[in-house]
């Protein structure tokens, strides 16, 4: 990803220095176990650590790149440079292993490292949503279906809904990390013909992974498909919340607004503009992350025990998906933390449609006073349509409708237009959502 949408703690995971460090640890831990099994000399395994355990400086990286330019093989280039560091004993490195043992295990380590950062991001977002939800728990606002006024909710309830959604996403991310954190040190076509399975178990334990039950020559790509699909779902939830904020910031609504800092400018042409640029940006970034789930799924169908059609895909989507999602989650957290809420405007909008939001309660009350549901609907709707046509407010019109007043006493009718009726169970919902 471009620096504009990147954070250094995430991009560093995908830099060559970290990748080669992981490759070295895979090889060195494998050598330790091979020495323990008597396959290679113990002194040779020790020398791999003593001489090869050095930072991957730019000079070392440049040397690997130079060798790769000649041999056209990244793992061979890495092993060549490592041999230059270790010396003659390097002949015992990579015993019985194949390139995919290094590449796939490293990729999963990197994905696990990236996921740990994403989980921290999720925790910060959840904390922000919870804080703002409780702050606005009792702030009534309009609930909408199809974009049209429906019945009252509270703004805190809206945020609680998103909290619950991102809590589910966090659980999905934990599951995705668990599924992706596997290790394969099984050799060519995955039969362990030239390396003992205990080497894989040893390396897995050292790297915080689990042995892959069966890896052919690669770790099965359905794991990666599920991982990137989980990232795509999280991205969709980011867009869900961003879209809600964008709609609520429209000039005709303006119930909430992204924080507009001093000195910020909204338009090069119109000085009055205060645009929802952050949530619009998040909508775009969500599309990027989501788009990477499809090639991950297409990577599942490899030829026989292995081909490398997945490799070029993963070299792109691994960094891009995690770096983009990390940035998006932190940006969304900032939006939520600093979101400006306008309760007075919410109250204005609640009263904008002349009491239409109470239509269902009137309908239900008529049925309780002996009117069929069909007739109740017809009676309320004909009055509601007059409100839409600006012929009065719903309560006043109902008071002049004998089909209503002959059934519902006047004091009972007026009591139906009580906002608190619609918010009386908010505490119950909050107790469910924030039970943790």
Short mmCIF file of C-alpha atoms in Angstrom, two decimals:
data_model
loop_
_atom_site.label_atom_id
_atom_site.label_comp_id
_atom_site.label_asym_id
_atom_site.label_seq_id
_atom_site.Cartn_x
_atom_site.Cartn_y
_atom_site.Cartn_z
CA UNK A 1 0.00 0.00 0.00
CA UNK A 2 1.00 3.60 -0.50
CA UNK A 3 2.29 5.40 2.62
CA UNK A 4 -0.87 7.54 2.74
CA UNK A 5 -2.88 4.55 3.95
CA UNK A 6 -0.20 2.70 5.92
CA UNK A 7 1.02 2.54 9.49
CA UNK A 8 4.67 1.60 10.12
CA UNK A 9 3.95 -1.07 12.73
CA UNK A 10 1.98 -3.04 10.14
CA UNK A 11 4.14 -2.36 7.09
CA UNK A 12 7.25 -3.49 8.99
CA UNK A 13 5.83 -7.02 9.13
CA UNK A 14 5.99 -7.21 5.34
CA UNK A 15 9.42 -5.67 4.87
CA UNK A 16 12.30 -7.89 3.66
CA UNK A 17 14.17 -7.65 6.96
CA UNK A 18 11.31 -9.27 8.88
CA UNK A 19 10.66 -11.86 6.17
CA UNK A 20 14.28 -12.97 5.99
CA UNK A 21 14.49 -13.04 9.78
CA UNK A 22 11.58 -15.47 9.87
CA UNK A 23 13.15 -17.55 7.10
CA UNK A 24 16.36 -17.75 9.13
CA UNK A 25 14.53 -18.82 12.28
CA UNK A 26 12.68 -21.55 10.38
CA UNK A 27 15.96 -22.92 9.03
CA UNK A 28 17.86 -22.57 12.31
CA UNK A 29 15.14 -24.19 14.44
CA UNK A 30 14.91 -27.02 11.94
CA UNK A 31 18.69 -27.48 12.16
CA UNK A 32 18.45 -27.70 15.95
CA UNK A 33 15.96 -30.55 15.75
CA UNK A 34 17.90 -32.30 13.00
CA UNK A 35 20.97 -32.14 15.24
CA UNK A 36 18.99 -33.59 18.12
CA UNK A 37 17.91 -36.45 15.85
CA UNK A 38 21.52 -37.03 14.81
CA UNK A 39 20.90 -36.15 11.18
CA UNK A 40 23.41 -33.29 11.22
CA UNK A 41 26.28 -32.50 13.63
CA UNK A 42 25.25 -30.58 16.76
CA UNK A 43 28.16 -28.19 16.23
CA UNK A 44 26.88 -27.34 12.76
CA UNK A 45 23.44 -26.39 14.10
CA UNK A 46 25.12 -24.27 16.76
CA UNK A 47 27.21 -22.45 14.15
CA UNK A 48 24.10 -21.61 12.12
CA UNK A 49 22.90 -19.54 15.06
CA UNK A 50 26.31 -18.12 16.00
CA UNK A 51 27.27 -16.95 12.53
CA UNK A 52 23.92 -16.46 10.85
CA UNK A 53 21.92 -14.81 13.62
CA UNK A 54 22.57 -11.25 12.52
CA UNK A 55 20.24 -8.39 11.56
CA UNK A 56 19.15 -8.37 7.95
CA UNK A 57 20.69 -5.04 7.06
CA UNK A 58 20.21 -3.39 3.71
CA UNK A 59 23.59 -4.78 2.62
CA UNK A 60 22.47 -8.35 3.34
CA UNK A 61 19.16 -7.76 1.58
CA UNK A 62 20.92 -6.28 -1.43
CA UNK A 63 23.17 -9.33 -1.60
CA UNK A 64 20.18 -11.69 -1.55
CA UNK A 65 18.54 -9.64 -4.31
CA UNK A 66 21.71 -9.76 -6.38
CA UNK A 67 21.91 -13.55 -6.11
CA UNK A 68 18.22 -13.90 -6.94
CA UNK A 69 18.71 -11.81 -10.07
CA UNK A 70 21.13 -14.50 -11.22
CA UNK A 71 19.55 -17.75 -9.99
CA UNK A 72 15.91 -16.64 -10.35
CA UNK A 73 14.94 -18.35 -7.07
CA UNK A 74 14.32 -16.40 -3.87
CA UNK A 75 14.90 -19.19 -1.35
CA UNK A 76 18.11 -20.35 -3.06
CA UNK A 77 19.31 -16.75 -3.04
CA UNK A 78 18.57 -16.53 0.69
CA UNK A 79 20.39 -19.80 1.40
CA UNK A 80 23.38 -18.68 -0.67
CA UNK A 81 23.75 -15.49 1.34
CA UNK A 82 23.28 -17.42 4.59
CA UNK A 83 26.04 -19.83 3.54
CA UNK A 84 28.33 -16.85 3.02
CA UNK A 85 27.70 -15.92 6.64
CA UNK A 86 27.89 -19.41 8.16
CA UNK A 87 30.58 -20.99 6.02
CA UNK A 88 31.13 -24.69 5.31
CA UNK A 89 28.63 -25.85 7.96
CA UNK A 90 25.82 -24.26 5.94
CA UNK A 91 25.68 -27.45 3.88
CA UNK A 92 23.54 -28.90 6.68
CA UNK A 93 20.96 -26.10 6.40
CA UNK A 94 17.67 -26.91 4.60
CA UNK A 95 18.23 -30.67 4.98
CA UNK A 96 15.19 -32.54 3.60
CA UNK A 97 13.21 -29.31 3.21
CA UNK A 98 11.62 -27.66 0.20
CA UNK A 99 11.11 -23.98 -0.56
CA UNK A 100 7.42 -24.05 0.34
CA UNK A 101 8.31 -25.19 3.85
CA UNK A 102 10.02 -21.84 4.31
CA UNK A 103 7.68 -19.67 2.25
CA UNK A 104 4.36 -20.99 3.55
CA UNK A 105 5.42 -21.15 7.18
CA UNK A 106 6.81 -17.63 7.00
CA UNK A 107 3.66 -16.30 5.31
CA UNK A 108 1.53 -17.71 8.11
CA UNK A 109 3.82 -16.23 10.75
CA UNK A 110 3.45 -12.84 9.07
CA UNK A 111 -0.33 -13.20 8.88
CA UNK A 112 -0.42 -14.11 12.57
CA UNK A 113 1.75 -11.09 13.43
CA UNK A 114 -0.51 -8.85 11.36
CA UNK A 115 -3.61 -10.29 12.99
CA UNK A 116 -2.29 -9.49 16.45
CA UNK A 117 -2.15 -5.83 15.42
CA UNK A 118 -5.62 -6.03 13.88
CA UNK A 119 -6.99 -7.47 17.12
CA UNK A 120 -5.50 -4.53 19.03
CA UNK A 121 -7.18 -2.21 16.51
CA UNK A 122 -10.49 -3.96 17.04
CA UNK A 123 -10.22 -3.58 20.80
CA UNK A 124 -9.67 0.16 20.44
CA UNK A 125 -12.64 0.50 18.10
CA UNK A 126 -14.87 -1.54 20.40
CA UNK A 127 -13.86 0.63 23.37
CA UNK A 128 -14.69 3.79 21.42
CA UNK A 129 -18.07 2.44 20.30
CA UNK A 130 -18.95 1.37 23.83
CA UNK A 131 -17.99 4.72 25.32
CA UNK A 132 -20.00 6.72 22.77
CA UNK A 133 -22.93 4.31 22.96
CA UNK A 134 -23.29 4.86 26.70
CA UNK A 135 -22.87 8.62 26.26
CA UNK A 136 -25.81 8.70 23.85
CA UNK A 137 -27.83 5.78 25.22
CA UNK A 138 -30.82 7.97 26.04
CA UNK A 139 -30.55 10.42 23.12
CA UNK A 140 -33.66 9.72 21.02
CA UNK A 141 -33.41 9.88 17.25
CA UNK A 142 -35.28 8.71 14.21
CA UNK A 143 -35.06 5.11 13.15
CA UNK A 144 -35.35 4.61 9.41
CA UNK A 145 -36.20 1.76 7.08
CA UNK A 146 -35.65 2.17 3.34
CA UNK A 147 -34.24 5.58 4.26
CA UNK A 148 -37.73 6.68 5.39
CA UNK A 149 -38.80 7.62 8.91
CA UNK A 150 -39.95 4.51 10.77
CA UNK A 151 -40.05 4.63 14.59
CA UNK A 152 -37.88 6.23 17.28
CA UNK A 153 -34.66 4.66 18.51
CA UNK A 154 -31.76 6.21 20.40
CA UNK A 155 -28.40 7.12 18.94
CA UNK A 156 -26.72 5.03 21.60
CA UNK A 157 -28.74 2.05 20.40
CA UNK A 158 -27.43 2.62 16.89
CA UNK A 159 -23.86 2.52 18.19
CA UNK A 160 -24.61 -0.53 20.32
CA UNK A 161 -25.71 -2.28 17.14
CA UNK A 162 -22.34 -1.56 15.55
CA UNK A 163 -20.52 -2.61 18.72
CA UNK A 164 -22.23 -6.01 18.55
CA UNK A 165 -21.32 -6.32 14.88
CA UNK A 166 -17.65 -5.56 15.46
CA UNK A 167 -17.60 -7.87 18.49
CA UNK A 168 -18.68 -10.67 16.16
CA UNK A 169 -15.98 -9.55 13.75
CA UNK A 170 -13.39 -9.77 16.49
CA UNK A 171 -14.46 -13.33 17.17
CA UNK A 172 -14.14 -14.07 13.45
CA UNK A 173 -10.65 -12.60 13.44
CA UNK A 174 -9.59 -14.74 16.40
CA UNK A 175 -10.89 -17.82 14.58
CA UNK A 176 -9.15 -16.76 11.37
CA UNK A 177 -5.84 -16.35 13.20
CA UNK A 178 -6.19 -19.76 14.75
CA UNK A 179 -6.90 -21.33 11.36
CA UNK A 180 -4.03 -19.61 9.57
CA UNK A 181 -1.35 -20.20 12.20
CA UNK A 182 -0.02 -23.52 10.89
CA UNK A 183 3.46 -24.72 9.96
CA UNK A 184 4.63 -27.07 7.21
CA UNK A 185 8.11 -28.63 7.26
CA UNK A 186 7.24 -31.75 5.29
CA UNK A 187 9.57 -31.70 2.29
CA UNK A 188 8.84 -32.25 -1.37
CA UNK A 189 5.15 -33.24 -1.94
CA UNK A 190 4.65 -33.29 1.83
CA UNK A 191 5.53 -36.92 2.56
CA UNK A 192 8.32 -36.29 5.11
CA UNK A 193 10.47 -38.66 3.02
CA UNK A 194 13.67 -36.77 3.79
CA UNK A 195 12.79 -35.09 7.08
CA UNK A 196 11.22 -36.39 10.27
CA UNK A 197 7.77 -35.03 11.26
CA UNK A 198 9.19 -34.10 14.66
CA UNK A 199 11.17 -31.33 12.95
CA UNK A 200 7.90 -29.74 11.87
CA UNK A 201 6.53 -30.05 15.40
CA UNK A 202 9.66 -28.43 16.82
CA UNK A 203 9.65 -25.50 14.39
CA UNK A 204 5.91 -24.99 14.89
CA UNK A 205 6.32 -24.80 18.66
CA UNK A 206 9.19 -22.33 18.38
CA UNK A 207 7.21 -20.05 16.07
CA UNK A 208 3.91 -20.24 17.94
CA UNK A 209 2.21 -22.28 15.22
CA UNK A 210 0.55 -25.69 14.92
CA UNK A 211 1.75 -28.43 12.58
CA UNK A 212 -0.31 -28.64 9.40
CA UNK A 213 -2.00 -32.09 9.46
CA UNK A 214 -1.38 -32.67 5.76
CA UNK A 215 0.42 -30.17 3.60
CA UNK A 216 1.18 -31.89 0.25
CA UNK A 217 3.94 -29.45 -0.71
CA UNK A 218 1.99 -26.39 0.38
CA UNK A 219 -0.28 -25.47 3.26
CA UNK A 220 -3.85 -25.85 1.94
CA UNK A 221 -5.14 -22.55 0.62
CA UNK A 222 -8.67 -22.94 1.94
CA UNK A 223 -7.18 -21.68 5.20
CA UNK A 224 -6.04 -18.49 3.50
CA UNK A 225 -9.34 -18.10 1.69
CA UNK A 226 -11.16 -18.17 5.02
CA UNK A 227 -8.67 -15.70 6.48
CA UNK A 228 -9.05 -13.10 3.74
CA UNK A 229 -12.81 -13.65 3.69
CA UNK A 230 -12.86 -12.72 7.39
CA UNK A 231 -10.94 -9.54 6.59
CA UNK A 232 -13.50 -8.82 3.87
CA UNK A 233 -16.39 -9.15 6.32
CA UNK A 234 -14.68 -6.75 8.72
CA UNK A 235 -14.19 -4.31 5.84
CA UNK A 236 -17.89 -4.57 5.04
CA UNK A 237 -18.73 -3.67 8.63
CA UNK A 238 -16.42 -0.66 8.40
CA UNK A 239 -18.33 0.47 5.33
CA UNK A 240 -21.63 -0.20 7.13
CA UNK A 241 -20.79 2.22 9.94
CA UNK A 242 -19.14 4.71 7.58
CA UNK A 243 -22.25 4.75 5.38
CA UNK A 244 -24.49 5.37 8.38
CA UNK A 245 -22.40 8.36 9.42
CA UNK A 246 -22.30 9.72 5.86
CA UNK A 247 -26.09 9.59 5.60
CA UNK A 248 -26.57 11.21 8.98
CA UNK A 249 -24.16 14.01 8.06
CA UNK A 250 -26.08 15.05 4.92
CA UNK A 251 -27.16 18.67 5.15
CA UNK A 252 -30.85 17.70 5.11
CA UNK A 253 -30.26 15.48 8.15
CA UNK A 254 -27.14 16.68 10.03
CA UNK A 255 -27.75 14.58 13.12
CA UNK A 256 -24.03 13.85 13.40
CA UNK A 257 -20.88 15.20 11.82
CA UNK A 258 -17.27 14.19 11.48
CA UNK A 259 -15.09 16.40 13.62
CA UNK A 260 -13.96 19.43 11.60
CA UNK A 261 -10.67 20.72 12.97
CA UNK A 262 -9.49 24.31 13.10
CA UNK A 263 -7.88 25.24 9.81
CA UNK A 264 -9.44 22.32 7.95
CA UNK A 265 -10.92 23.10 4.53
CA UNK A 266 -13.74 21.17 2.92
CA UNK A 267 -13.64 22.34 -0.67
CA UNK A 268 -11.23 24.12 -2.97
CA UNK A 269 -14.17 26.03 -4.49
CA UNK A 270 -16.80 26.41 -1.74
CA UNK A 271 -15.57 27.74 1.62
CA UNK A 272 -18.73 26.63 3.43
CA UNK A 273 -18.26 22.89 2.84
CA UNK A 274 -17.72 20.38 5.68
CA UNK A 275 -17.65 17.04 3.92
CA UNK A 276 -17.61 13.50 5.42
CA UNK A 277 -14.22 12.84 3.86
CA UNK A 278 -13.01 10.31 6.43
CA UNK A 279 -16.01 8.01 6.14
CA UNK A 280 -15.99 8.37 2.36
CA UNK A 281 -12.34 7.33 2.45
CA UNK A 282 -13.23 4.36 4.64
CA UNK A 283 -15.87 3.27 2.16
CA UNK A 284 -13.23 3.16 -0.56
CA UNK A 285 -10.68 1.33 1.58
CA UNK A 286 -13.32 -1.25 2.50
CA UNK A 287 -13.85 -1.98 -1.18
CA UNK A 288 -10.13 -2.66 -1.58
CA UNK A 289 -9.94 -5.11 1.31
CA UNK A 290 -13.10 -6.89 0.23
CA UNK A 291 -11.80 -7.27 -3.32
CA UNK A 292 -8.85 -9.31 -2.05
CA UNK A 293 -11.07 -12.11 -0.76
CA UNK A 294 -11.90 -13.31 -4.28
CA UNK A 295 -8.32 -14.03 -5.46
CA UNK A 296 -7.67 -15.74 -2.12
CA UNK A 297 -10.58 -18.07 -2.85
CA UNK A 298 -9.34 -18.65 -6.38
CA UNK A 299 -5.98 -19.71 -4.90
CA UNK A 300 -7.56 -22.79 -3.34
CA UNK A 301 -7.55 -24.78 -6.58
CA UNK A 302 -3.86 -25.51 -7.10
CA UNK A 303 -2.60 -28.27 -9.41
CA UNK A 304 -1.95 -31.61 -7.74
CA UNK A 305 0.46 -31.32 -4.80
CA UNK A 306 1.56 -27.80 -5.65
CA UNK A 307 1.91 -25.04 -8.18
CA UNK A 308 2.81 -21.38 -7.65
CA UNK A 309 -0.20 -19.64 -9.19
CA UNK A 310 -1.09 -18.50 -5.67
CA UNK A 311 2.31 -16.97 -4.95
CA UNK A 312 2.08 -13.74 -6.93
CA UNK A 313 -1.41 -13.17 -5.54
CA UNK A 314 -0.36 -13.56 -1.93
CA UNK A 315 2.71 -11.37 -2.30
CA UNK A 316 0.22 -8.59 -3.02
CA UNK A 317 -2.87 -9.32 -0.96
CA UNK A 318 -1.01 -10.35 2.20
CA UNK A 319 0.52 -6.93 2.78
CA UNK A 320 -2.20 -4.88 1.08
CA UNK A 321 -5.20 -6.39 2.89
CA UNK A 322 -3.67 -6.26 6.37
CA UNK A 323 -2.05 -2.84 5.96
CA UNK A 324 -5.26 -1.33 4.53
CA UNK A 325 -7.52 -2.87 7.15
CA UNK A 326 -5.22 -1.75 9.95
CA UNK A 327 -5.32 1.82 8.69
CA UNK A 328 -9.09 1.71 8.17
CA UNK A 329 -9.80 0.39 11.67
CA UNK A 330 -7.69 3.09 13.28
CA UNK A 331 -9.27 5.79 11.13
CA UNK A 332 -12.74 4.56 12.03
CA UNK A 333 -11.82 4.60 15.72
CA UNK A 334 -10.77 8.22 15.36
CA UNK A 335 -14.06 9.06 13.63
CA UNK A 336 -16.11 7.44 16.40
CA UNK A 337 -14.10 9.01 19.22
CA UNK A 338 -14.49 12.51 17.77
CA UNK A 339 -17.94 12.22 16.20
CA UNK A 340 -20.04 15.33 16.82
CA UNK A 341 -23.62 14.47 17.81
CA UNK A 342 -26.49 16.96 17.57
CA UNK A 343 -29.33 15.86 19.94
CA UNK A 344 -31.34 19.02 19.23
CA UNK A 345 -31.38 18.27 15.53
CA UNK A 346 -32.38 14.68 16.26
CA UNK A 347 -35.31 15.99 18.27
CA UNK A 348 -36.34 18.32 15.44
CA UNK A 349 -36.36 15.45 12.98
CA UNK A 350 -38.36 13.24 15.34
CA UNK A 351 -41.12 15.87 15.28
CA UNK A 352 -40.76 16.67 11.60
CA UNK A 353 -43.46 14.35 10.29
CA UNK A 354 -46.33 15.31 12.54
CA UNK A 355 -46.38 12.24 14.74
CA UNK A 356 -46.38 9.64 11.97
CA UNK A 357 -43.82 7.62 13.93
CA UNK A 358 -46.58 6.63 16.38
CA UNK A 359 -48.85 5.11 13.71
CA UNK A 360 -48.15 1.49 14.62
CA UNK A 361 -49.07 2.02 18.25
CA UNK A 362 -52.41 3.54 17.23
CA UNK A 363 -53.04 0.60 14.88
CA UNK A 364 -52.34 -1.94 17.63
CA UNK A 365 -54.47 -0.07 20.15
CA UNK A 366 -57.47 -0.07 17.77
CA UNK A 367 -57.19 -3.86 17.50
CA UNK A 368 -57.21 -4.07 21.29
CA UNK A 369 -60.46 -2.07 21.28
CA UNK A 370 -62.17 -4.57 18.96
CA UNK A 371 -61.32 -3.31 15.46
CA UNK A 372 -59.96 -5.84 12.97
CA UNK A 373 -56.35 -5.42 11.96
CA UNK A 374 -57.34 -4.73 8.36
CA UNK A 375 -59.77 -1.98 9.37
CA UNK A 376 -57.30 -0.58 11.92
CA UNK A 377 -54.64 -0.32 9.24
CA UNK A 378 -57.05 1.39 6.85
CA UNK A 379 -58.19 3.92 9.47
CA UNK A 380 -54.68 4.89 10.53
CA UNK A 381 -53.29 4.94 7.01
CA UNK A 382 -55.93 7.29 5.63
CA UNK A 383 -55.07 9.79 8.36
CA UNK A 384 -51.35 9.24 7.89
CA UNK A 385 -51.61 10.02 4.17
CA UNK A 386 -53.14 13.39 5.05
CA UNK A 387 -50.10 14.13 7.21
CA UNK A 388 -47.85 13.27 4.26
CA UNK A 389 -49.88 15.79 2.23
CA UNK A 390 -49.34 18.44 4.93
CA UNK A 391 -53.00 18.54 5.98
CA UNK A 392 -52.25 18.38 9.70
CA UNK A 393 -50.55 16.28 12.36
CA UNK A 394 -51.55 12.70 13.08
CA UNK A 395 -52.92 13.18 16.59
CA UNK A 396 -55.14 16.12 15.58
CA UNK A 397 -56.49 14.23 12.59
CA UNK A 398 -57.21 11.12 14.66
CA UNK A 399 -59.10 13.24 17.19
CA UNK A 400 -61.53 14.21 14.44
CA UNK A 401 -61.97 10.67 13.11
CA UNK A 402 -65.04 9.03 14.66
CA UNK A 403 -63.77 5.55 13.78
CA UNK A 404 -60.98 6.30 16.24
CA UNK A 405 -62.67 8.38 18.91
CA UNK A 406 -65.63 5.99 19.13
CA UNK A 407 -63.17 3.28 20.14
CA UNK A 408 -60.23 4.88 21.96
CA UNK A 409 -60.85 7.32 24.85
CA UNK A 410 -59.24 10.72 24.28
CA UNK A 411 -56.79 10.45 27.18
CA UNK A 412 -55.73 7.01 25.97
CA UNK A 413 -55.28 8.33 22.44
CA UNK A 414 -53.06 11.20 23.56
CA UNK A 415 -50.98 8.84 25.70
CA UNK A 416 -50.13 6.82 22.61
CA UNK A 417 -47.90 9.66 21.40
CA UNK A 418 -45.26 9.07 24.06
CA UNK A 419 -41.64 8.85 22.94
CA UNK A 420 -40.63 6.92 26.04
CA UNK A 421 -42.76 3.99 24.91
CA UNK A 422 -40.28 3.29 22.13
CA UNK A 423 -37.15 3.53 24.25
CA UNK A 424 -38.28 1.66 27.37
CA UNK A 425 -36.23 -1.45 26.60
CA UNK A 426 -32.96 0.25 25.64
CA UNK A 427 -31.40 -0.72 28.97
CA UNK A 428 -32.34 -4.33 28.37
CA UNK A 429 -30.68 -4.29 24.94
CA UNK A 430 -27.57 -2.62 26.36
CA UNK A 431 -27.35 -5.29 29.06
CA UNK A 432 -27.38 -7.95 26.34
CA UNK A 433 -24.87 -6.22 24.06
CA UNK A 434 -22.38 -5.23 26.74
CA UNK A 435 -22.71 -8.31 28.93
CA UNK A 436 -18.96 -8.84 28.67
#
